[in-house]
Amino acid sequence: MTRDEIRTALFESIQRIAPESEPGNVPSDADLREELDLDSMDFLNVIVRLHERLGVDIPERDYPQLFTVASAVDYLAAHAGV
Amino acid sequence: MTDFVMPSLGADMDAGTLVAWLKHPGDAVRRGDIIAEVDTDKGVIEVEVFDSGVVDQLLVEPGTKVPVGTPLAVIASAAPAAPDRQPQEIAKPAPPPAPTPPAVEVPPPAVAWTPTAAPRKVEGLPLAARARELARALVAFAAELAPAQDTVGALDAPATTATAAPSRLRISPAARHLARELSVDASSVTGTGPGGAITRDDIQRAATPRTRPDGERMRQAIAAAMARSKREIPHYYVAHDVDVARMSSWIEAENERRSVPERLIPAVLFIKAVALALREFPELNARWQNGRAERLEAIHVGAAIALRGGGLVAPALHDTDRAELGELMSRFRDLTLRARAGGLKSSELSDSTITVTSLGDRGVETVFGIVFPPQVAIVGVGRITTRPWVVDGQIVPRSIATLTLSADHRVSDGHRGALFLAAVDRLLQEPEKL
């Protein structure tokens, strides 16, 4: 899986939870939760969706590494064996 | 015979517009089956039937707005369904006549098609309902053209016979309902379930962003309800700071061993603790009706869910006090998804016996809610913050959350409210017992 594919999976996971959002328009270093108005339940649902799609088990202590698009892609790429 | 009436889906609801019937005369129904879709200020809601039996007569046509309590259908006592359902004339109630748009006919198909049943007439229906009826007819047509395959069910075709068509969509009932709700043509969806069955996930993926409830209408509905609450309910307010260090550590440890889909968030523990505390303070689990408080046996905590773009709903988590935390978390996740996608059921909107609102995610440390009538109390939960706290005579940093109670002073007093919050605190100190 490429980094672009991971980015696509991330955006699709977010859009599944927040269909009206446009995660592709969020600056790569901006906090996704604030930009897209995601609360803790939304964020957990995104984590669950990423787990289902990429098979990556993300422990709670690593959640802060997924708060921005850039760091989320880096993290998922590292743990998905890219 | 029993009447199925327009339900009240909130204290601020006086009337609703019937959007579509999902059951037809001759259909057997069980308590809890979705029988119709009703348009309210909170969006289109799936309405459940409260009695088991057979639909005998539909009394109101789609597109008609009727007051709460108006009979919509007649349900006969349980009896075998008629083998061949005949289309029935739907008697119009006596509302004011609505404008009659031009009749819309189902266009003739490009290939010869002898339909298993004629589409229902669509004249007089609002645009969305007309589109839905056309979609049903087209899906039934497409299903008959599709290669033969195992069948699970099909989107409702108008007045079909009980004999299955040779080729029908393999789709679960839950997916079929979701497809209808999200205006997805299920016949165009590739199923990923067993044997190629179309699942809810398949429908969700195929859905385009839904039309959400009209923001202005929801705003007006909230305004009416909150103004009424402030006008009629003498509120009192109490607050209580809770040391949640033990709860937070327990959640962290639990989530380490739980699979990703089973993880917990603090909100669920707060909700469960409130539900259990209500067993000791039943006067707070009541409705103000007919000039007095009527205590309720069941505890259904309404979880306030903010809608992106404005507005909020507080659907019920039924029997909150009896649900295990994992189950509660799963149901809360599902409620949140459906609340924001517009797929809530009528019982979820009308059954709450108390509301819990949390603004901790937004950085708010203290939130005093406004009681949502006819409930008599609302609990607020603030952000978990690190604050200086005295432990064994020493000032140490601790995780603290502020709980509040806004309650109807006609029903309870500040003393009882304070004891209630102390009870919630006590329960949160033993999260493993929640």
Tab-separated table of C-alpha atoms in Angstrom, chain B:
chain	number	residue	atom	x	y	z
B	1	MET	CA	-58.583	-3.161	16.369
B	2	THR	CA	-56.184	-0.475	17.580
B	3	ASP	CA	-55.337	2.894	16.129
B	4	PHE	CA	-51.784	3.725	15.209
B	5	VAL	CA	-51.569	7.466	15.869
B	6	MET	CA	-49.140	10.225	15.002
B	7	PRO	CA	-46.672	10.016	17.880
B	8	SER	CA	-45.171	12.893	19.774
B	9	LEU	CA	-41.464	12.814	19.114
B	10	GLY	CA	-40.593	15.618	21.466
B	11	ALA	CA	-42.138	18.143	23.804
B	12	ASP	CA	-42.036	20.758	21.060
B	13	MET	CA	-43.818	18.660	18.454
B	14	ASP	CA	-47.470	19.446	17.717
B	15	ALA	CA	-47.769	17.862	14.308
B	16	GLY	CA	-45.906	15.765	11.801
B	17	THR	CA	-46.042	15.104	8.092
B	18	LEU	CA	-46.409	11.528	6.961
B	19	VAL	CA	-43.722	10.989	4.333
B	20	ALA	CA	-44.202	7.362	3.398
B	21	TRP	CA	-45.821	4.139	4.509
B	22	LEU	CA	-43.370	1.262	4.907
B	23	LYS	CA	-46.101	-1.269	5.622
B	24	HIS	CA	-49.292	-1.851	3.670
B	25	PRO	CA	-52.748	-3.308	4.365
B	26	GLY	CA	-52.379	-7.005	4.940
B	27	ASP	CA	-48.789	-6.780	6.230
B	28	ALA	CA	-48.150	-8.453	9.562
B	29	VAL	CA	-46.397	-6.172	12.021
B	30	ARG	CA	-44.765	-6.756	15.351
B	31	ARG	CA	-44.280	-4.256	18.121
B	32	GLY	CA	-41.211	-2.220	17.220
B	33	ASP	CA	-41.449	-2.718	13.441
B	34	ILE	CA	-40.912	0.431	11.426
B	35	ILE	CA	-44.268	1.265	9.874
B	36	ALA	CA	-43.825	4.756	8.443
B	37	GLU	CA	-41.553	7.725	7.951
B	38	VAL	CA	-42.588	11.030	9.473
B	39	ASP	CA	-41.067	14.400	8.757
B	40	THR	CA	-40.475	16.549	11.821
B	41	ASP	CA	-38.375	19.556	12.703
B	42	LYS	CA	-35.637	17.118	13.610
B	43	GLY	CA	-35.729	15.517	10.207
B	44	VAL	CA	-37.310	12.382	8.799
B	45	ILE	CA	-37.833	9.855	11.563
B	46	GLU	CA	-38.653	6.192	11.262
B	47	VAL	CA	-41.748	5.515	13.338
B	48	GLU	CA	-42.314	2.213	15.079
B	49	VAL	CA	-45.642	0.502	15.597
B	50	PHE	CA	-46.564	-0.212	19.219
B	51	ASP	CA	-48.918	-3.121	18.684
B	52	SER	CA	-48.510	-6.450	16.952
B	53	GLY	CA	-51.075	-7.465	14.393
B	54	VAL	CA	-51.956	-6.935	10.773
B	55	VAL	CA	-52.244	-3.588	9.074
B	56	ASP	CA	-55.930	-3.278	8.331
B	57	GLN	CA	-56.291	0.201	6.943
B	58	LEU	CA	-54.139	3.214	6.193
B	59	LEU	CA	-56.007	6.396	7.088
B	60	VAL	CA	-53.618	9.141	5.994
B	61	GLU	CA	-51.932	9.677	2.666
B	62	PRO	CA	-48.222	10.489	2.414
B	63	GLY	CA	-47.655	14.187	2.256
B	64	THR	CA	-50.360	14.994	4.783
B	65	LYS	CA	-49.526	16.949	7.911
B	66	VAL	CA	-51.574	15.951	10.938
B	67	PRO	CA	-51.578	16.852	14.614
B	68	VAL	CA	-49.983	14.568	17.180
B	69	GLY	CA	-52.513	11.927	18.227
B	70	THR	CA	-54.286	11.732	14.871
B	71	PRO	CA	-55.042	8.104	13.889
B	72	LEU	CA	-52.817	7.171	10.958
B	73	ALA	CA	-53.698	3.522	10.532
B	74	VAL	CA	-55.722	0.705	12.003
B	75	ILE	CA	-53.978	-2.409	13.225
B	76	ALA	CA	-56.042	-5.573	13.500
B	77	SER	CA	-55.155	-8.222	16.044
B	78	ALA	CA	-52.587	-10.751	14.825
B	79	ALA	CA	-53.897	-12.897	12.009
B	80	PRO	CA	-52.363	-14.661	9.044
B	81	ALA	CA	-51.587	-12.258	6.248
B	82	ALA	CA	-53.735	-12.468	3.160
B	83	PRO	CA	-51.889	-14.419	0.456
B	84	ASP	CA	-52.608	-11.812	-2.215
B	85	ARG	CA	-52.573	-8.264	-1.084
B	86	GLN	CA	-54.909	-6.008	-3.048
B	87	PRO	CA	-54.235	-2.313	-3.319
B	88	GLN	CA	-56.642	-0.417	-1.114
B	89	GLU	CA	-58.034	3.025	-1.387
B	90	ILE	CA	-56.558	5.184	1.314
B	91	ALA	CA	-59.304	7.263	2.879
B	92	LYS	CA	-58.353	10.875	3.186
B	93	PRO	CA	-58.778	12.487	6.575
B	94	ALA	CA	-60.446	15.872	6.758
B	95	PRO	CA	-57.470	18.208	6.568
B	96	PRO	CA	-57.497	21.325	4.430
B	97	PRO	CA	-57.063	20.450	0.754
B	98	ALA	CA	-53.472	20.608	-0.416
B	99	PRO	CA	-52.411	21.919	-3.807
B	100	THR	CA	-52.532	19.193	-6.400
B	101	PRO	CA	-49.441	19.017	-8.575
B	102	PRO	CA	-49.734	17.338	-11.947
B	103	ALA	CA	-49.979	13.568	-11.787
B	104	VAL	CA	-46.648	11.835	-12.387
B	105	GLU	CA	-46.771	8.531	-14.161
B	106	VAL	CA	-44.075	5.915	-14.158
B	107	PRO	CA	-42.464	6.221	-17.598
B	108	PRO	CA	-42.910	3.153	-19.809
B	109	PRO	CA	-39.795	0.959	-19.755
B	110	ALA	CA	-37.661	0.577	-22.852
B	111	VAL	CA	-38.345	-3.165	-22.908
B	112	ALA	CA	-41.628	-4.921	-22.565
B	113	TRP	CA	-42.428	-5.262	-18.901
B	114	THR	CA	-45.435	-6.781	-17.353
B	115	PRO	CA	-45.095	-5.555	-13.806
B	116	THR	CA	-45.939	-7.924	-11.025
B	117	ALA	CA	-47.973	-5.058	-9.667
B	118	ALA	CA	-48.815	-1.564	-10.778
B	119	PRO	CA	-46.971	1.303	-9.168
B	120	ARG	CA	-49.040	3.315	-6.750
B	121	LYS	CA	-50.404	6.581	-7.940
B	122	VAL	CA	-48.033	9.379	-7.085
B	123	GLU	CA	-50.166	12.413	-7.815
B	124	GLY	CA	-50.571	14.696	-4.890
B	125	LEU	CA	-47.414	13.479	-3.155
B	126	PRO	CA	-44.518	15.755	-2.272
B	127	LEU	CA	-41.505	15.513	-4.546
B	128	ALA	CA	-39.447	13.311	-2.238
B	129	ALA	CA	-42.277	10.817	-1.815
B	130	ARG	CA	-42.935	10.759	-5.553
B	131	ALA	CA	-39.280	10.089	-6.223
B	132	ARG	CA	-39.327	7.316	-3.680
B	133	GLU	CA	-42.327	5.636	-5.298
B	134	LEU	CA	-40.705	5.882	-8.712
B	135	ALA	CA	-37.514	4.399	-7.319
B	136	ARG	CA	-39.426	1.472	-5.857
B	137	ALA	CA	-41.071	0.746	-9.181
B	138	LEU	CA	-37.771	0.991	-11.041
B	139	VAL	CA	-35.964	-1.215	-8.524
B	140	ALA	CA	-38.670	-3.863	-8.834
B	141	PHE	CA	-38.266	-3.654	-12.613
B	142	ALA	CA	-34.465	-3.902	-12.356
B	143	ALA	CA	-34.728	-6.839	-9.996
B	144	GLU	CA	-36.819	-8.726	-12.493
B	145	LEU	CA	-34.209	-8.104	-15.166
B	146	ALA	CA	-31.273	-9.122	-12.959
B	147	PRO	CA	-29.766	-12.607	-13.248
B	148	ALA	CA	-31.366	-15.134	-10.960
B	149	GLN	CA	-29.662	-15.200	-7.590
B	150	ASP	CA	-30.385	-16.175	-4.037
B	151	THR	CA	-32.801	-13.803	-2.473
B	152	VAL	CA	-32.863	-12.307	0.955
B	153	GLY	CA	-35.412	-9.645	0.238
B	154	ALA	CA	-36.067	-6.731	-2.041
B	155	LEU	CA	-36.861	-3.099	-1.701
B	156	ASP	CA	-40.581	-2.793	-1.308
B	157	ALA	CA	-42.284	-2.833	-4.686
B	158	PRO	CA	-45.760	-1.413	-4.610
B	159	ALA	CA	-48.475	-3.945	-3.871
B	160	THR	CA	-46.509	-7.010	-4.893
B	161	THR	CA	-47.906	-10.459	-4.446
B	162	ALA	CA	-46.487	-12.843	-1.884
B	163	THR	CA	-44.837	-14.922	-4.614
B	164	ALA	CA	-41.194	-13.860	-5.031
B	165	ALA	CA	-40.067	-12.664	-8.440
B	166	PRO	CA	-37.501	-14.937	-10.087
B	167	SER	CA	-34.648	-12.454	-9.509
B	168	ARG	CA	-34.596	-10.280	-6.394
B	169	LEU	CA	-31.938	-8.322	-4.629
B	170	ARG	CA	-30.037	-10.195	-1.972
B	171	ILE	CA	-30.169	-7.558	0.740
B	172	SER	CA	-30.575	-7.652	4.483
B	173	PRO	CA	-33.637	-5.938	5.988
B	174	ALA	CA	-31.397	-3.508	7.865
B	175	ALA	CA	-29.597	-2.603	4.649
B	176	ARG	CA	-32.895	-2.240	2.837
B	177	HIS	CA	-34.124	0.251	5.419
B	178	LEU	CA	-30.862	2.165	5.318
B	179	ALA	CA	-30.959	2.299	1.517
B	180	ARG	CA	-34.425	3.772	1.671
B	181	GLU	CA	-33.319	6.272	4.293
B	182	LEU	CA	-30.219	7.313	2.370
B	183	SER	CA	-31.975	7.320	-1.017
B	184	VAL	CA	-29.563	4.709	-2.350
B	185	ASP	CA	-30.588	2.505	-5.246
B	186	ALA	CA	-29.698	-0.856	-3.746
B	187	SER	CA	-29.825	-2.559	-7.125
B	188	SER	CA	-26.715	-0.613	-8.103
B	189	VAL	CA	-24.746	-1.663	-5.015
B	190	THR	CA	-22.319	-4.559	-5.006
B	191	GLY	CA	-22.836	-6.680	-1.936
B	192	THR	CA	-19.939	-7.851	0.201
B	193	GLY	CA	-21.902	-9.971	2.639
B	194	PRO	CA	-22.348	-13.747	2.624
B	195	GLY	CA	-23.236	-14.938	-0.834
B	196	GLY	CA	-22.957	-11.415	-2.190
B	197	ALA	CA	-25.658	-10.031	0.104
B	198	ILE	CA	-25.839	-6.251	0.352
B	199	THR	CA	-25.075	-5.119	3.883
B	200	ARG	CA	-25.518	-1.855	5.746
B	201	ASP	CA	-21.842	-1.104	5.210
B	202	ASP	CA	-22.291	-1.515	1.453
B	203	ILE	CA	-25.188	0.940	1.484
B	204	GLN	CA	-23.271	3.399	3.647
B	205	ARG	CA	-20.343	3.353	1.225
B	206	ALA	CA	-22.623	3.948	-1.716
B	207	ALA	CA	-24.455	6.799	-0.076
B	208	THR	CA	-23.766	10.327	-1.096
B	209	PRO	CA	-23.904	12.980	1.627
B	210	ARG	CA	-27.477	13.002	2.889
B	211	THR	CA	-29.865	15.821	3.104
B	212	ARG	CA	-29.778	16.750	6.778
B	213	PRO	CA	-32.645	18.199	8.734
B	214	ASP	CA	-33.448	21.756	7.799
B	215	GLY	CA	-31.238	23.801	10.138
B	216	GLU	CA	-33.679	26.665	10.395
B	217	ARG	CA	-36.582	24.425	11.325
B	218	MET	CA	-34.513	22.638	13.919
B	219	ARG	CA	-33.416	25.959	15.353
B	220	GLN	CA	-37.026	27.051	15.674
B	221	ALA	CA	-37.977	23.759	17.313
B	222	ILE	CA	-35.159	24.067	19.836
B	223	ALA	CA	-36.075	27.695	20.470
B	224	ALA	CA	-39.684	26.756	21.201
B	225	ALA	CA	-38.744	23.901	23.507
B	226	MET	CA	-36.144	25.836	25.467
B	227	ALA	CA	-38.332	28.909	25.807
B	228	ARG	CA	-41.132	26.714	27.097
B	229	SER	CA	-38.751	25.057	29.558
B	230	LYS	CA	-37.537	28.349	30.959
B	231	ARG	CA	-41.075	29.672	31.113
B	232	GLU	CA	-42.661	26.687	32.844
B	233	ILE	CA	-39.932	24.927	34.808
B	234	PRO	CA	-38.488	26.569	37.940
B	235	HIS	CA	-34.885	25.390	37.612
B	236	TYR	CA	-32.355	24.948	40.368
B	237	TYR	CA	-28.697	24.238	39.720
B	238	VAL	CA	-25.999	22.361	41.628
B	239	ALA	CA	-22.427	21.472	40.674
B	240	HIS	CA	-20.000	18.863	41.966
B	241	ASP	CA	-16.332	18.293	41.153
B	242	VAL	CA	-15.393	14.639	40.731
B	243	ASP	CA	-11.925	13.131	41.015
B	244	VAL	CA	-11.899	10.892	37.926
B	245	ALA	CA	-8.277	9.774	38.175
B	246	ARG	CA	-9.266	6.220	39.022
B	247	MET	CA	-11.912	6.150	36.306
B	248	SER	CA	-9.457	7.470	33.698
B	249	SER	CA	-6.800	4.909	34.664
B	250	TRP	CA	-9.344	2.124	34.522
B	251	ILE	CA	-10.531	3.175	31.049
B	252	GLU	CA	-6.929	3.315	29.839
B	253	ALA	CA	-6.223	-0.180	31.130
B	254	GLU	CA	-9.485	-1.521	29.727
B	255	ASN	CA	-8.846	-0.054	26.299
B	256	GLU	CA	-5.393	-1.643	26.256
B	257	ARG	CA	-6.954	-5.079	26.431
B	258	ARG	CA	-10.097	-4.389	24.389
B	259	SER	CA	-10.183	-4.636	20.620
B	260	VAL	CA	-10.468	-1.327	18.769
B	261	PRO	CA	-14.236	-1.539	18.125
B	262	GLU	CA	-14.883	-2.299	21.824
B	263	ARG	CA	-13.004	0.621	23.326
B	264	LEU	CA	-14.715	2.897	25.818
B	265	ILE	CA	-14.857	6.656	26.143
B	266	PRO	CA	-15.437	8.482	29.456
B	267	ALA	CA	-18.866	9.718	28.377
B	268	VAL	CA	-20.275	6.200	28.547
B	269	LEU	CA	-19.131	5.758	32.133
B	270	PHE	CA	-20.689	9.072	33.113
B	271	ILE	CA	-23.957	8.025	31.472
B	272	LYS	CA	-23.980	4.628	33.195
B	273	ALA	CA	-23.211	6.156	36.579
B	274	VAL	CA	-26.086	8.624	36.163
B	275	ALA	CA	-28.427	5.771	35.268
B	276	LEU	CA	-27.446	3.728	38.308
B	277	ALA	CA	-27.708	6.736	40.618
B	278	LEU	CA	-31.268	7.322	39.410
B	279	ARG	CA	-32.255	4.063	41.090
B	280	GLU	CA	-31.571	5.817	44.401
B	281	PHE	CA	-33.192	9.088	43.288
B	282	PRO	CA	-36.260	8.058	41.278
B	283	GLU	CA	-37.812	11.508	41.568
B	284	LEU	CA	-35.275	12.677	38.973
B	285	ASN	CA	-36.344	9.953	36.532
B	286	ALA	CA	-39.821	11.303	35.932
B	287	ARG	CA	-42.039	13.295	33.612
B	288	TRP	CA	-44.063	16.336	34.531
B	289	GLN	CA	-47.503	15.660	33.127
B	290	ASN	CA	-51.026	16.624	34.106
B	291	GLY	CA	-49.778	18.963	36.809
B	292	ARG	CA	-47.645	16.465	38.661
B	293	ALA	CA	-44.489	14.388	38.421
B	294	GLU	CA	-45.022	10.842	37.240
B	295	ARG	CA	-42.117	8.610	38.170
B	296	LEU	CA	-40.936	6.206	35.510
B	297	GLU	CA	-39.839	2.664	36.117
B	298	ALA	CA	-37.492	2.332	33.166
B	299	ILE	CA	-34.362	4.449	32.938
B	300	HIS	CA	-33.586	5.661	29.429
B	301	VAL	CA	-30.798	8.234	29.455
B	302	GLY	CA	-30.920	10.638	26.523
B	303	ALA	CA	-27.424	11.407	25.269
B	304	ALA	CA	-27.173	14.897	23.818
B	305	ILE	CA	-25.510	14.717	20.405
B	306	ALA	CA	-24.515	17.900	18.611
B	307	LEU	CA	-25.190	18.015	14.895
B	308	ARG	CA	-22.472	19.466	12.746
B	309	GLY	CA	-23.744	22.723	11.338
B	310	GLY	CA	-26.027	23.410	14.298
B	311	GLY	CA	-28.736	21.846	16.372
B	312	LEU	CA	-28.748	18.822	18.592
B	313	VAL	CA	-30.747	15.736	19.420
B	314	ALA	CA	-30.829	13.618	22.568
B	315	PRO	CA	-31.835	10.079	21.587
B	316	ALA	CA	-32.487	7.522	24.285
B	317	LEU	CA	-30.195	4.705	25.337
B	318	HIS	CA	-32.917	2.342	26.465
B	319	ASP	CA	-32.589	0.637	29.846
B	320	THR	CA	-29.276	2.360	30.448
B	321	ASP	CA	-28.958	1.075	34.004
B	322	ARG	CA	-29.171	-2.549	32.898
B	323	ALA	CA	-26.765	-2.439	29.971
B	324	GLU	CA	-23.193	-3.635	30.271
B	325	LEU	CA	-20.607	-0.940	29.441
B	326	GLY	CA	-19.479	-2.546	26.198
B	327	GLU	CA	-23.034	-2.845	24.942
B	328	LEU	CA	-23.772	0.718	26.004
B	329	MET	CA	-20.724	1.943	24.130
B	330	SER	CA	-21.721	0.057	20.981
B	331	ARG	CA	-25.244	1.466	21.104
B	332	PHE	CA	-23.980	4.973	21.792
B	333	ARG	CA	-21.648	4.762	18.782
B	334	ASP	CA	-24.510	3.593	16.597
B	335	LEU	CA	-26.814	6.336	17.899
B	336	THR	CA	-24.218	8.994	17.170
B	337	LEU	CA	-23.712	7.791	13.611
B	338	ARG	CA	-27.434	7.615	12.929
B	339	ALA	CA	-28.191	10.905	14.661
B	340	ARG	CA	-25.815	12.731	12.353
B	341	ALA	CA	-26.917	10.790	9.274
B	342	GLY	CA	-30.603	11.258	10.042
B	343	GLY	CA	-31.575	7.674	10.783
B	344	LEU	CA	-33.051	7.812	14.269
B	345	LYS	CA	-36.206	5.972	15.261
B	346	SER	CA	-39.236	7.542	16.892
B	347	SER	CA	-38.800	5.644	20.159
B	348	GLU	CA	-35.247	6.906	20.426
B	349	LEU	CA	-36.437	10.500	20.219
B	350	SER	CA	-39.385	10.236	22.562
B	351	ASP	CA	-38.357	7.767	25.274
B	352	SER	CA	-35.628	9.596	27.180
B	353	THR	CA	-36.364	9.925	30.908
B	354	ILE	CA	-33.385	12.199	31.652
B	355	THR	CA	-30.711	13.839	29.517
B	356	VAL	CA	-26.934	13.929	29.883
B	357	THR	CA	-25.078	16.628	27.995
B	358	SER	CA	-21.312	16.761	27.701
B	359	LEU	CA	-19.287	19.592	26.266
B	360	GLY	CA	-15.933	18.398	27.523
B	361	ASP	CA	-14.670	17.818	23.989
B	362	ARG	CA	-15.226	21.508	23.302
B	363	GLY	CA	-13.103	22.567	26.263
B	364	VAL	CA	-16.014	23.551	28.472
B	365	GLU	CA	-15.336	22.844	32.136
B	366	THR	CA	-18.862	23.472	33.410
B	367	VAL	CA	-22.158	23.174	31.547
B	368	PHE	CA	-25.578	23.803	33.090
B	369	GLY	CA	-28.237	22.340	30.847
B	370	ILE	CA	-31.836	23.394	30.393
B	371	VAL	CA	-34.362	20.736	31.331
B	372	PHE	CA	-36.066	19.326	28.265
B	373	PRO	CA	-39.769	18.963	29.076
B	374	PRO	CA	-41.492	16.780	30.114
B	375	GLN	CA	-38.277	15.508	31.751
B	376	VAL	CA	-37.458	16.932	35.175
B	377	ALA	CA	-33.656	16.954	35.178
B	378	ILE	CA	-30.560	17.192	33.008
B	379	VAL	CA	-26.982	16.346	33.936
B	380	GLY	CA	-24.017	18.270	32.542
B	381	VAL	CA	-20.492	16.888	32.209
B	382	GLY	CA	-17.491	19.138	31.680
B	383	ARG	CA	-13.998	18.572	30.395
B	384	ILE	CA	-11.629	16.381	32.362
B	385	THR	CA	-8.825	18.703	33.402
B	386	THR	CA	-5.778	18.465	35.621
B	387	ARG	CA	-6.321	20.591	38.701
B	388	PRO	CA	-4.733	20.986	42.099
B	389	TRP	CA	-6.495	18.673	44.514
B	390	VAL	CA	-6.063	17.866	48.169
B	391	VAL	CA	-5.255	14.231	48.826
B	392	ASP	CA	-4.284	13.159	52.339
B	393	GLY	CA	-3.499	16.716	53.243
B	394	GLN	CA	-1.247	17.252	50.247
B	395	ILE	CA	-1.966	19.299	47.129
B	396	VAL	CA	-1.462	17.076	44.098
B	397	PRO	CA	-2.459	17.289	40.436
B	398	ARG	CA	-5.552	15.211	39.750
B	399	SER	CA	-7.917	14.598	36.845
B	400	ILE	CA	-11.121	16.402	37.738
B	401	ALA	CA	-14.470	16.740	35.952
B	402	THR	CA	-17.323	19.023	36.990
B	403	LEU	CA	-20.771	17.455	37.002
B	404	THR	CA	-23.860	19.615	37.165
B	405	LEU	CA	-27.529	19.016	37.730
B	406	SER	CA	-30.258	21.313	36.479
B	407	ALA	CA	-33.588	20.151	37.853
B	408	ASP	CA	-37.249	21.029	38.205
B	409	HIS	CA	-37.791	22.559	41.652
B	410	ARG	CA	-41.433	21.426	41.600
B	411	VAL	CA	-40.168	17.865	41.777
B	412	SER	CA	-36.978	17.936	43.807
B	413	ASP	CA	-34.872	20.244	45.936
B	414	GLY	CA	-31.226	21.223	45.917
B	415	HIS	CA	-30.526	18.923	48.862
B	416	ARG	CA	-31.637	15.857	46.900
B	417	GLY	CA	-29.888	17.134	43.801
B	418	ALA	CA	-26.634	17.464	45.701
B	419	LEU	CA	-26.970	13.948	47.120
B	420	PHE	CA	-27.666	12.648	43.611
B	421	LEU	CA	-24.421	14.108	42.256
B	422	ALA	CA	-22.560	12.701	45.250
B	423	ALA	CA	-24.013	9.287	44.391
B	424	VAL	CA	-22.780	9.610	40.803
B	425	ASP	CA	-19.355	10.526	42.180
B	426	ARG	CA	-19.360	7.456	44.420
B	427	LEU	CA	-20.247	5.177	41.497
B	428	LEU	CA	-17.479	6.640	39.319
B	429	GLN	CA	-14.901	5.735	41.983
B	430	GLU	CA	-15.554	2.054	41.215
B	431	PRO	CA	-15.629	2.017	37.412
B	432	GLU	CA	-15.165	-1.757	37.289
B	433	LYS	CA	-18.612	-2.115	38.884
B	434	LEU	CA	-20.420	0.079	36.364
